[in-house]
Amino acid sequence: MRKAPLVAAINDLSGFGHCSLTVALPILSVMGFQCCPLPTAILSNHTGYDSCYFEDFTAAMPQYFQEWQKLKLCFAGVYTGFIGSVQQVDIVCRIIGELKQTNPEQLVFVDPVLGDNGSPYATCDSELCIAMKKLAAQADVITPNITEACLLLSRDYPGEHIDEAAALKMVKELAQLGSRRVVLTGVRVKPDTIANLGFDVAENHFYWVEEPMVEPGFAGSGDVFASVLCGSLLLGQDMQQALEKAAFFVYLSAKNTAAAGGLAKDGLDFEPYLKML
């Protein structure tokens, strides 16, 4: 029997609310990978609710990873999400460097979780933004939304509604951070659609995928999109195919979650559609 390729998923674990590791685990698993979580924090539920229990996992991360090293694990990919401090960025960069020695061909997929809707998250300050640039430089793929792109580029937030020329310019500037491929998510060029713009540096080629906009915006949609995109690229699909699959999966999940009266903060009820992946 073929052993499932391993993916190290470095992200927070929220016990309730579809986001982060509770999204990555089922999506990558159904796509044929063994998703190995390395938590950056443990939460009872994500921070979009009125309160939550939060446990910082920084101190445990190096020793946690050392146990993986003892097992001589070889990972097909590393997928990072929420990283809450400069110290954690340094730890993750070291982990990526050490895993590259085991598998130089591994995919490094970085979702730079820094903010949304024009505002940085509470854990995000200027020092973390600078550190995240260092992580982006080690990545094969980065997937910022427009807020995160502006934080990485030290630019003023223009709003989610930007024209295509501005989006193309932003993506090219992001590529200068060092990643081989960039995907700018949540682009609102038209009022009734949401787009994702990809750019392959080596090919100097742009990819543009649009789906109908579904209101309300559901928490964790970016995590669902990034997880499907990461899995698709690991399976060898090209950027266009991967973007189309990820965007459609989010759209279908959002459409049916909204139709069922799902709450925005509870996230996407994507489980019924996992078999599509």
Coordinates of N, CA and C in Angstrom, one line a residue, residues 65-254:
F65 N 9.0 19.7 17.5 CA 9.6 19.4 16.2 C 10.8 18.4 16.4
Q66 N 11.5 18.6 17.5 CA 12.6 17.6 17.7 C 12.2 16.2 17.8
E67 N 11.0 16.0 18.3 CA 10.5 14.6 18.3 C 10.2 14.1 16.9
W68 N 9.7 15.0 16.0 CA 9.6 14.6 14.6 C 11.0 14.2 14.0
Q69 N 12.0 15.0 14.3 CA 13.3 14.8 13.8 C 13.8 13.4 14.2
K70 N 13.5 13.0 15.5 CA 13.9 11.7 15.9 C 13.3 10.6 15.1
L71 N 12.1 10.8 14.6 CA 11.4 9.9 13.7 C 11.9 9.9 12.3
K72 N 12.8 10.8 12.0 CA 13.3 11.0 10.6 C 12.2 11.1 9.5
L73 N 11.3 11.9 9.8 CA 10.2 12.1 8.9 C 10.6 13.0 7.7
C74 N 10.0 12.6 6.6 CA 10.3 13.4 5.3 C 9.0 13.9 4.8
F75 N 8.9 15.3 4.7 CA 7.7 15.9 4.3 C 7.6 16.4 2.9
A76 N 6.5 16.1 2.2 CA 6.3 16.6 0.9 C 6.1 18.1 0.8
G77 N 5.5 18.6 1.9 CA 5.3 20.0 2.0 C 5.2 20.6 3.4
V78 N 5.4 21.9 3.5 CA 5.2 22.6 4.7 C 4.2 23.7 4.4
Y79 N 3.1 23.8 5.2 CA 2.0 24.7 5.0 C 1.8 25.5 6.3
T80 N 2.1 26.8 6.2 CA 2.0 27.6 7.4 C 0.8 28.6 7.3
G81 N 0.2 28.8 8.5 CA -0.9 29.7 8.6 C -0.6 30.7 9.7
F82 N -1.4 30.8 10.8 CA -1.3 31.7 11.8 C 0.0 31.6 12.6
I83 N 0.8 32.6 12.6 CA 2.1 32.7 13.3 C 2.0 34.0 14.1
G84 N 2.1 33.8 15.5 CA 1.7 35.0 16.3 C 2.8 35.9 16.8
S85 N 4.0 35.6 16.5 CA 5.1 36.5 17.0 C 6.3 36.3 16.1
V86 N 7.3 37.3 16.3 CA 8.6 37.2 15.6 C 9.3 35.9 16.1
Q87 N 9.2 35.6 17.3 CA 9.9 34.4 17.8 C 9.4 33.1 17.1
Q88 N 8.1 33.1 16.9 CA 7.5 31.9 16.1 C 8.0 31.9 14.7
V89 N 8.0 33.1 14.1 CA 8.6 33.2 12.7 C 10.0 32.6 12.6
D90 N 10.8 32.9 13.6 CA 12.2 32.4 13.6 C 12.2 30.9 13.8
I91 N 11.3 30.4 14.6 CA 11.2 28.9 14.8 C 10.8 28.3 13.5
V92 N 9.8 28.8 12.9 CA 9.3 28.2 11.6 C 10.3 28.3 10.5
C93 N 11.0 29.4 10.4 CA 12.1 29.4 9.4 C 13.1 28.4 9.6
R94 N 13.5 28.1 10.9 CA 14.5 27.1 11.2 C 13.9 25.7 10.8
I95 N 12.7 25.5 11.1 CA 12.0 24.2 10.8 C 12.1 24.0 9.3
I96 N 11.7 25.0 8.6 CA 11.7 24.8 7.1 C 13.1 24.5 6.6
G97 N 14.1 25.2 7.1 CA 15.5 25.0 6.7 C 15.9 23.6 7.0
E98 N 15.6 23.1 8.1 CA 16.0 21.7 8.5 C 15.2 20.7 7.7
L99 N 14.0 20.9 7.4 CA 13.2 19.9 6.6 C 13.7 19.9 5.2
K100 N 14.1 21.1 4.7 CA 14.7 21.2 3.3 C 15.9 20.2 3.1
Q101 N 16.6 20.0 4.2 CA 17.8 19.1 4.1 C 17.4 17.7 3.9
T102 N 16.2 17.3 4.4 CA 15.7 16.0 4.2 C 15.0 15.8 2.8
N103 N 14.3 16.9 2.4 CA 13.7 16.9 1.1 C 13.8 18.2 0.4
P104 N 14.8 18.4 -0.4 CA 15.0 19.8 -1.0 C 13.9 20.1 -1.9
E105 N 13.1 19.2 -2.4 CA 12.0 19.4 -3.3 C 10.7 19.8 -2.6
Q106 N 10.7 19.8 -1.3 CA 9.4 20.0 -0.6 C 8.8 21.4 -1.0
L107 N 7.5 21.4 -1.0 CA 6.7 22.6 -1.3 C 6.6 23.4 0.0
V108 N 7.0 24.7 0.0 CA 6.8 25.6 1.2 C 5.7 26.5 0.8
F109 N 4.5 26.4 1.5 CA 3.3 27.1 1.2 C 3.0 28.0 2.4
V110 N 3.1 29.3 2.2 CA 2.9 30.3 3.3 C 1.6 31.1 3.1
D111 N 0.7 30.9 4.0 CA -0.5 31.8 4.1 C -0.2 32.9 5.2
P112 N 0.2 34.1 4.9 CA 0.7 35.1 5.9 C -0.5 35.7 6.6
V113 N -0.9 35.0 7.6 CA -2.1 35.5 8.4 C -1.8 36.7 9.2
L114 N -2.1 37.9 8.8 CA -1.8 39.1 9.4 C -3.0 40.0 9.7
G115 N -4.0 39.9 8.9 CA -5.2 40.8 9.1 C -6.2 40.6 8.0
D116 N -7.3 41.4 8.1 CA -8.4 41.3 7.1 C -9.2 42.5 7.2
N117 N -9.9 42.8 6.1 CA -10.8 44.0 6.0 C -10.2 45.3 6.4
G118 N -8.9 45.4 6.1 CA -8.2 46.7 6.3 C -7.5 46.8 7.7
S119 N -7.7 45.8 8.6 CA -7.2 45.9 9.9 C -6.3 44.8 10.2
P120 N -5.1 45.0 10.9 CA -4.3 43.9 11.3 C -4.9 43.2 12.5
Y121 N -4.6 41.9 12.7 CA -5.1 41.2 13.8 C -4.3 41.7 15.1
A122 N -4.9 41.4 16.3 CA -4.3 41.9 17.5 C -2.9 41.5 17.7
T123 N -2.5 40.4 17.2 CA -1.1 39.9 17.4 C -0.1 40.5 16.4
C124 N -0.6 41.2 15.4 CA 0.2 41.7 14.3 C 0.7 43.1 14.6
D125 N 2.0 43.3 14.6 CA 2.6 44.6 14.7 C 3.6 44.8 13.6
S126 N 4.3 45.9 13.6 CA 5.3 46.2 12.5 C 6.4 45.2 12.5
E127 N 6.8 44.7 13.7 CA 7.9 43.8 13.8 C 7.5 42.4 13.2
L128 N 6.3 42.0 13.4 CA 5.8 40.7 12.9 C 5.7 40.8 11.3
C129 N 5.3 42.0 10.8 CA 5.2 42.2 9.4 C 6.5 42.0 8.7
I130 N 7.5 42.6 9.4 CA 8.9 42.6 8.8 C 9.4 41.1 8.9
A131 N 9.1 40.4 10.0 CA 9.6 39.0 10.1 C 8.8 38.1 9.1
M132 N 7.6 38.4 8.8 CA 6.8 37.6 7.8 C 7.4 37.7 6.4
K133 N 8.0 38.9 6.2 CA 8.7 39.0 4.9 C 9.8 38.0 4.7
K134 N 10.5 37.7 5.8 CA 11.6 36.7 5.8 C 11.1 35.3 5.6
L135 N 9.9 35.0 6.1 CA 9.3 33.7 5.9 C 8.8 33.7 4.4
A136 N 8.2 34.8 3.9 CA 7.8 34.8 2.5 C 8.9 34.5 1.5
A137 N 10.1 35.0 1.9 CA 11.3 34.8 1.0 C 11.7 33.3 0.9
Q138 N 11.3 32.5 1.9 CA 11.6 31.1 1.9 C 10.5 30.3 1.2
A139 N 9.4 30.9 0.8 CA 8.2 30.2 0.3 C 8.3 30.0 -1.2
D140 N 7.6 28.9 -1.6 CA 7.4 28.6 -3.0 C 6.1 29.3 -3.4
V141 N 5.1 29.4 -2.4 CA 3.8 30.0 -2.7 C 3.4 30.9 -1.5
I142 N 2.9 32.1 -1.7 CA 2.3 32.9 -0.6 C 0.9 33.3 -1.1
T143 N 0.0 33.4 -0.1 CA -1.4 33.6 -0.4 C -2.0 34.8 0.5
P144 N -1.5 36.0 0.4 CA -2.1 37.0 1.2 C -3.4 37.6 0.6
N145 N -4.3 38.0 1.5 CA -5.4 38.8 1.0 C -4.9 40.3 0.8
I146 N -5.8 41.2 0.5 CA -5.3 42.5 0.2 C -4.8 43.2 1.4
T147 N -5.5 43.0 2.6 CA -5.0 43.6 3.8 C -3.6 43.1 4.1
E148 N -3.4 41.8 4.0 CA -2.0 41.3 4.3 C -1.0 41.7 3.3
A149 N -1.4 41.8 2.0 CA -0.5 42.3 1.0 C 0.0 43.7 1.4
C150 N -0.9 44.6 1.8 CA -0.6 46.0 2.2 C 0.4 46.0 3.4
L151 N 0.1 45.1 4.4 CA 1.0 45.0 5.5 C 2.4 44.6 5.2
L152 N 2.5 43.6 4.2 CA 3.8 43.1 3.8 C 4.5 44.2 3.0
L153 N 3.8 45.0 2.3 CA 4.4 46.0 1.4 C 4.5 47.3 2.0
S154 N 4.0 47.5 3.3 CA 4.0 48.8 4.0 C 3.3 49.8 3.2
R155 N 2.1 49.4 2.6 CA 1.3 50.3 1.8 C -0.1 50.6 2.5
D156 N -0.7 51.7 2.2 CA -2.0 52.0 2.7 C -3.0 51.1 2.1
Y157 N -4.0 50.7 2.9 CA -5.0 49.8 2.5 C -6.0 50.5 1.5
P158 N -6.2 50.0 0.3 CA -7.1 50.7 -0.7 C -8.5 50.3 -0.6
G159 N -8.8 49.3 0.2 CA -10.1 48.6 0.2 C -10.1 47.4 -0.7
E160 N -11.1 46.5 -0.5 CA -11.1 45.3 -1.2 C -11.5 45.5 -2.7
H161 N -12.1 46.6 -3.0 CA -12.5 46.9 -4.4 C -11.4 47.7 -5.1
I162 N -10.6 47.0 -5.8 CA -9.5 47.6 -6.6 C -9.6 47.2 -8.0
D163 N -9.0 48.0 -8.9 CA -9.1 47.6 -10.3 C -8.0 46.6 -10.7
E164 N -8.2 46.0 -11.9 CA -7.3 44.9 -12.2 C -5.8 45.4 -12.3
A165 N -5.6 46.6 -12.8 CA -4.2 47.1 -13.0 C -3.6 47.2 -11.6
A166 N -4.3 47.7 -10.6 CA -3.8 47.8 -9.2 C -3.5 46.4 -8.6
A167 N -4.3 45.5 -8.9 CA -4.1 44.1 -8.4 C -2.8 43.5 -9.0
L168 N -2.7 43.7 -10.3 CA -1.5 43.1 -11.0 C -0.2 43.8 -10.5
K169 N -0.2 45.1 -10.2 CA 0.9 45.8 -9.7 C 1.3 45.3 -8.3
M170 N 0.2 45.0 -7.5 CA 0.4 44.6 -6.1 C 1.1 43.2 -6.1
V171 N 0.6 42.3 -7.0 CA 1.1 40.9 -7.1 C 2.6 41.0 -7.5
K172 N 2.9 41.8 -8.4 CA 4.4 41.9 -8.9 C 5.2 42.4 -7.7
E173 N 4.7 43.3 -7.0 CA 5.5 43.8 -5.8 C 5.7 42.8 -4.8
L174 N 4.6 42.0 -4.5 CA 4.7 40.9 -3.6 C 5.8 39.8 -4.0
A175 N 5.8 39.6 -5.3 CA 6.8 38.6 -5.8 C 8.2 39.0 -5.5
Q176 N 8.5 40.3 -5.3 CA 9.8 40.8 -5.0 C 10.3 40.4 -3.6
L177 N 9.3 39.9 -2.8 CA 9.7 39.4 -1.5 C 10.5 38.1 -1.6
G178 N 10.4 37.4 -2.7 CA 11.2 36.2 -2.9 C 10.5 34.9 -3.2
S179 N 9.1 34.9 -3.0 CA 8.4 33.7 -3.3 C 8.3 33.4 -4.8
R180 N 8.3 32.2 -5.2 CA 8.3 31.8 -6.6 C 6.9 32.0 -7.2
R181 N 5.8 31.9 -6.4 CA 4.5 32.1 -6.9 C 3.7 32.9 -5.8
V182 N 2.9 33.8 -6.3 CA 2.1 34.6 -5.4 C 0.6 34.5 -5.8
V183 N -0.3 34.4 -4.8 CA -1.7 34.4 -5.1 C -2.3 35.5 -4.2
L184 N -2.9 36.5 -4.8 CA -3.6 37.6 -4.1 C -5.1 37.2 -4.0
T185 N -5.6 37.0 -2.8 CA -6.9 36.5 -2.6 C -7.9 37.6 -2.3
G186 N -9.2 37.3 -2.5 CA -10.3 38.2 -2.2 C -10.3 39.5 -2.9
V187 N -10.0 39.5 -4.2 CA -9.9 40.7 -5.0 C -11.3 41.0 -5.5
R188 N -11.8 42.3 -5.3 CA -13.2 42.7 -5.6 C -13.1 43.7 -6.8
V189 N -12.8 43.2 -8.0 CA -12.8 44.1 -9.2 C -14.2 44.5 -9.6
K190 N -15.1 43.5 -9.5 CA -16.6 43.7 -9.8 C -17.4 43.5 -8.5
P191 N -18.5 44.2 -8.4 CA -19.3 44.2 -7.1 C -19.9 42.8 -6.8
D192 N -20.1 42.0 -7.8 CA -20.8 40.7 -7.6 C -19.9 39.5 -7.7
T193 N -18.6 39.7 -7.8 CA -17.7 38.5 -7.9 C -16.5 38.7 -6.9
I194 N -15.9 37.6 -6.7 CA -14.6 37.7 -5.9 C -13.6 36.9 -6.7
A195 N -12.4 37.5 -6.8 CA -11.4 36.9 -7.7 C -10.1 36.6 -6.9
N196 N -9.3 35.7 -7.5 CA -8.0 35.4 -6.9 C -7.0 35.5 -8.1
L197 N -5.9 36.2 -7.8 CA -5.0 36.5 -8.9 C -3.6 35.8 -8.6
G198 N -3.2 34.9 -9.4 CA -2.0 34.2 -9.2 C -0.9 34.8 -10.2
F199 N 0.4 34.6 -9.8 CA 1.5 35.1 -10.6 C 2.6 34.1 -10.4
D200 N 3.1 33.5 -11.5 CA 4.3 32.7 -11.5 C 5.5 33.5 -11.9
V201 N 6.5 33.6 -11.0 CA 7.6 34.5 -11.3 C 8.4 33.9 -12.5
A202 N 8.7 32.6 -12.4 CA 9.6 32.1 -13.5 C 9.0 32.2 -14.9
E203 N 7.7 32.0 -14.9 CA 7.0 32.0 -16.2 C 6.5 33.4 -16.6
N204 N 6.6 34.3 -15.6 CA 6.1 35.7 -15.8 C 4.7 35.7 -16.3
H205 N 3.9 34.9 -15.7 CA 2.5 34.6 -16.2 C 1.5 34.8 -15.0
F206 N 0.4 35.5 -15.4 CA -0.7 35.8 -14.4 C -1.8 34.8 -14.6
Y207 N -2.5 34.5 -13.5 CA -3.7 33.6 -13.6 C -4.8 34.3 -12.8
W208 N -6.0 34.3 -13.4 CA -7.1 35.1 -12.8 C -8.3 34.1 -12.8
V209 N -8.9 34.0 -11.6 CA -10.0 33.1 -11.4 C -11.1 33.9 -10.6
E210 N -12.3 33.9 -11.1 CA -13.4 34.6 -10.4 C -14.6 33.6 -10.2
E211 N -15.3 33.9 -9.0 CA -16.5 33.1 -8.7 C -17.5 34.2 -8.2
P212 N -18.8 33.9 -8.2 CA -19.8 34.8 -7.7 C -19.5 35.1 -6.2
M213 N -19.7 36.3 -5.8 CA -19.6 36.6 -4.4 C -20.8 36.2 -3.6
V214 N -20.6 35.5 -2.4 CA -21.6 35.0 -1.6 C -21.6 35.8 -0.2
E215 N -22.7 36.4 0.1 CA -22.7 37.1 1.4 C -23.5 36.3 2.4
P216 N -23.1 36.4 3.7 CA -22.1 37.2 4.3 C -20.7 36.5 4.1
G217 N -19.6 37.3 4.3 CA -18.3 36.7 4.2 C -18.1 35.7 5.4
F218 N -17.8 34.5 5.2 CA -17.7 33.5 6.2 C -16.3 33.4 6.8
A219 N -16.2 33.4 8.1 CA -14.9 33.2 8.7 C -14.2 31.9 8.2
G220 N -12.9 32.0 8.1 CA -12.1 30.8 7.7 C -12.2 30.5 6.2
S221 N -12.8 31.3 5.4 CA -12.9 31.0 3.9 C -11.5 31.0 3.3
G222 N -10.6 31.9 3.8 CA -9.3 31.9 3.3 C -8.5 30.7 3.6
D223 N -8.8 30.1 4.8 CA -8.1 28.9 5.2 C -8.6 27.7 4.3
V224 N -9.9 27.7 4.0 CA -10.4 26.6 3.1 C -9.7 26.8 1.7
F225 N -9.7 28.0 1.2 CA -9.1 28.2 -0.1 C -7.7 27.8 -0.1
A226 N -6.9 28.3 0.9 CA -5.5 28.0 0.9 C -5.2 26.5 1.0
S227 N -6.0 25.8 1.8 CA -5.8 24.3 2.0 C -6.0 23.6 0.7
V228 N -7.1 23.9 0.0 CA -7.4 23.2 -1.3 C -6.3 23.6 -2.3
L229 N -5.9 24.8 -2.3 CA -4.8 25.2 -3.2 C -3.5 24.5 -2.9
C230 N -3.2 24.4 -1.7 CA -1.9 23.7 -1.3 C -2.0 22.3 -1.7
G231 N -3.1 21.6 -1.4 CA -3.2 20.2 -1.8 C -3.2 20.0 -3.2
S232 N -3.8 20.9 -4.0 CA -3.8 20.7 -5.5 C -2.4 20.9 -6.0
L233 N -1.6 21.9 -5.6 CA -0.3 22.1 -6.0 C 0.6 20.9 -5.7
L234 N 0.4 20.3 -4.5 CA 1.2 19.2 -4.1 C 0.9 18.0 -4.9
L235 N -0.3 17.9 -5.5 CA -0.7 16.8 -6.4 C -0.2 17.0 -7.8
G236 N 0.5 18.1 -8.0 CA 1.1 18.4 -9.3 C 0.2 19.1 -10.3
Q237 N -0.9 19.6 -9.9 CA -1.8 20.4 -10.8 C -1.2 21.8 -11.0
D238 N -1.4 22.3 -12.2 CA -0.9 23.6 -12.5 C -1.6 24.7 -11.8
M239 N -1.1 25.9 -11.8 CA -1.7 27.0 -11.0 C -3.1 27.3 -11.4
Q240 N -3.4 27.3 -12.7 CA -4.8 27.5 -13.2 C -5.8 26.5 -12.6
Q241 N -5.4 25.2 -12.8 CA -6.3 24.2 -12.3 C -6.5 24.3 -10.8
A242 N -5.4 24.5 -10.1 CA -5.4 24.6 -8.6 C -6.3 25.8 -8.1
L243 N -6.1 26.9 -8.8 CA -6.9 28.1 -8.4 C -8.4 27.9 -8.6
E244 N -8.7 27.3 -9.8 CA -10.1 27.0 -10.1 C -10.7 26.1 -9.1
K245 N -10.0 25.0 -8.8 CA -10.5 24.0 -7.8 C -10.8 24.7 -6.5
A246 N -9.8 25.5 -6.0 CA -9.9 26.1 -4.7 C -11.0 27.1 -4.6
A247 N -11.1 27.9 -5.7 CA -12.1 29.0 -5.7 C -13.5 28.4 -5.8
F248 N -13.7 27.4 -6.6 CA -15.0 26.8 -6.8 C -15.5 26.1 -5.5
F249 N -14.5 25.4 -4.8 CA -14.9 24.7 -3.6 C -15.3 25.7 -2.5
V250 N -14.7 26.8 -2.4 CA -15.1 27.9 -1.5 C -16.5 28.4 -1.9
Y251 N -16.7 28.7 -3.1 CA -17.9 29.2 -3.6 C -19.1 28.3 -3.3
L252 N -18.9 27.0 -3.7 CA -20.0 26.0 -3.4 C -20.3 25.9 -2.0
S253 N -19.3 25.8 -1.1 CA -19.4 25.7 0.3 C -20.2 26.9 0.9
A254 N -19.7 28.1 0.4 CA -20.4 29.4 0.9 C -21.8 29.5 0.4

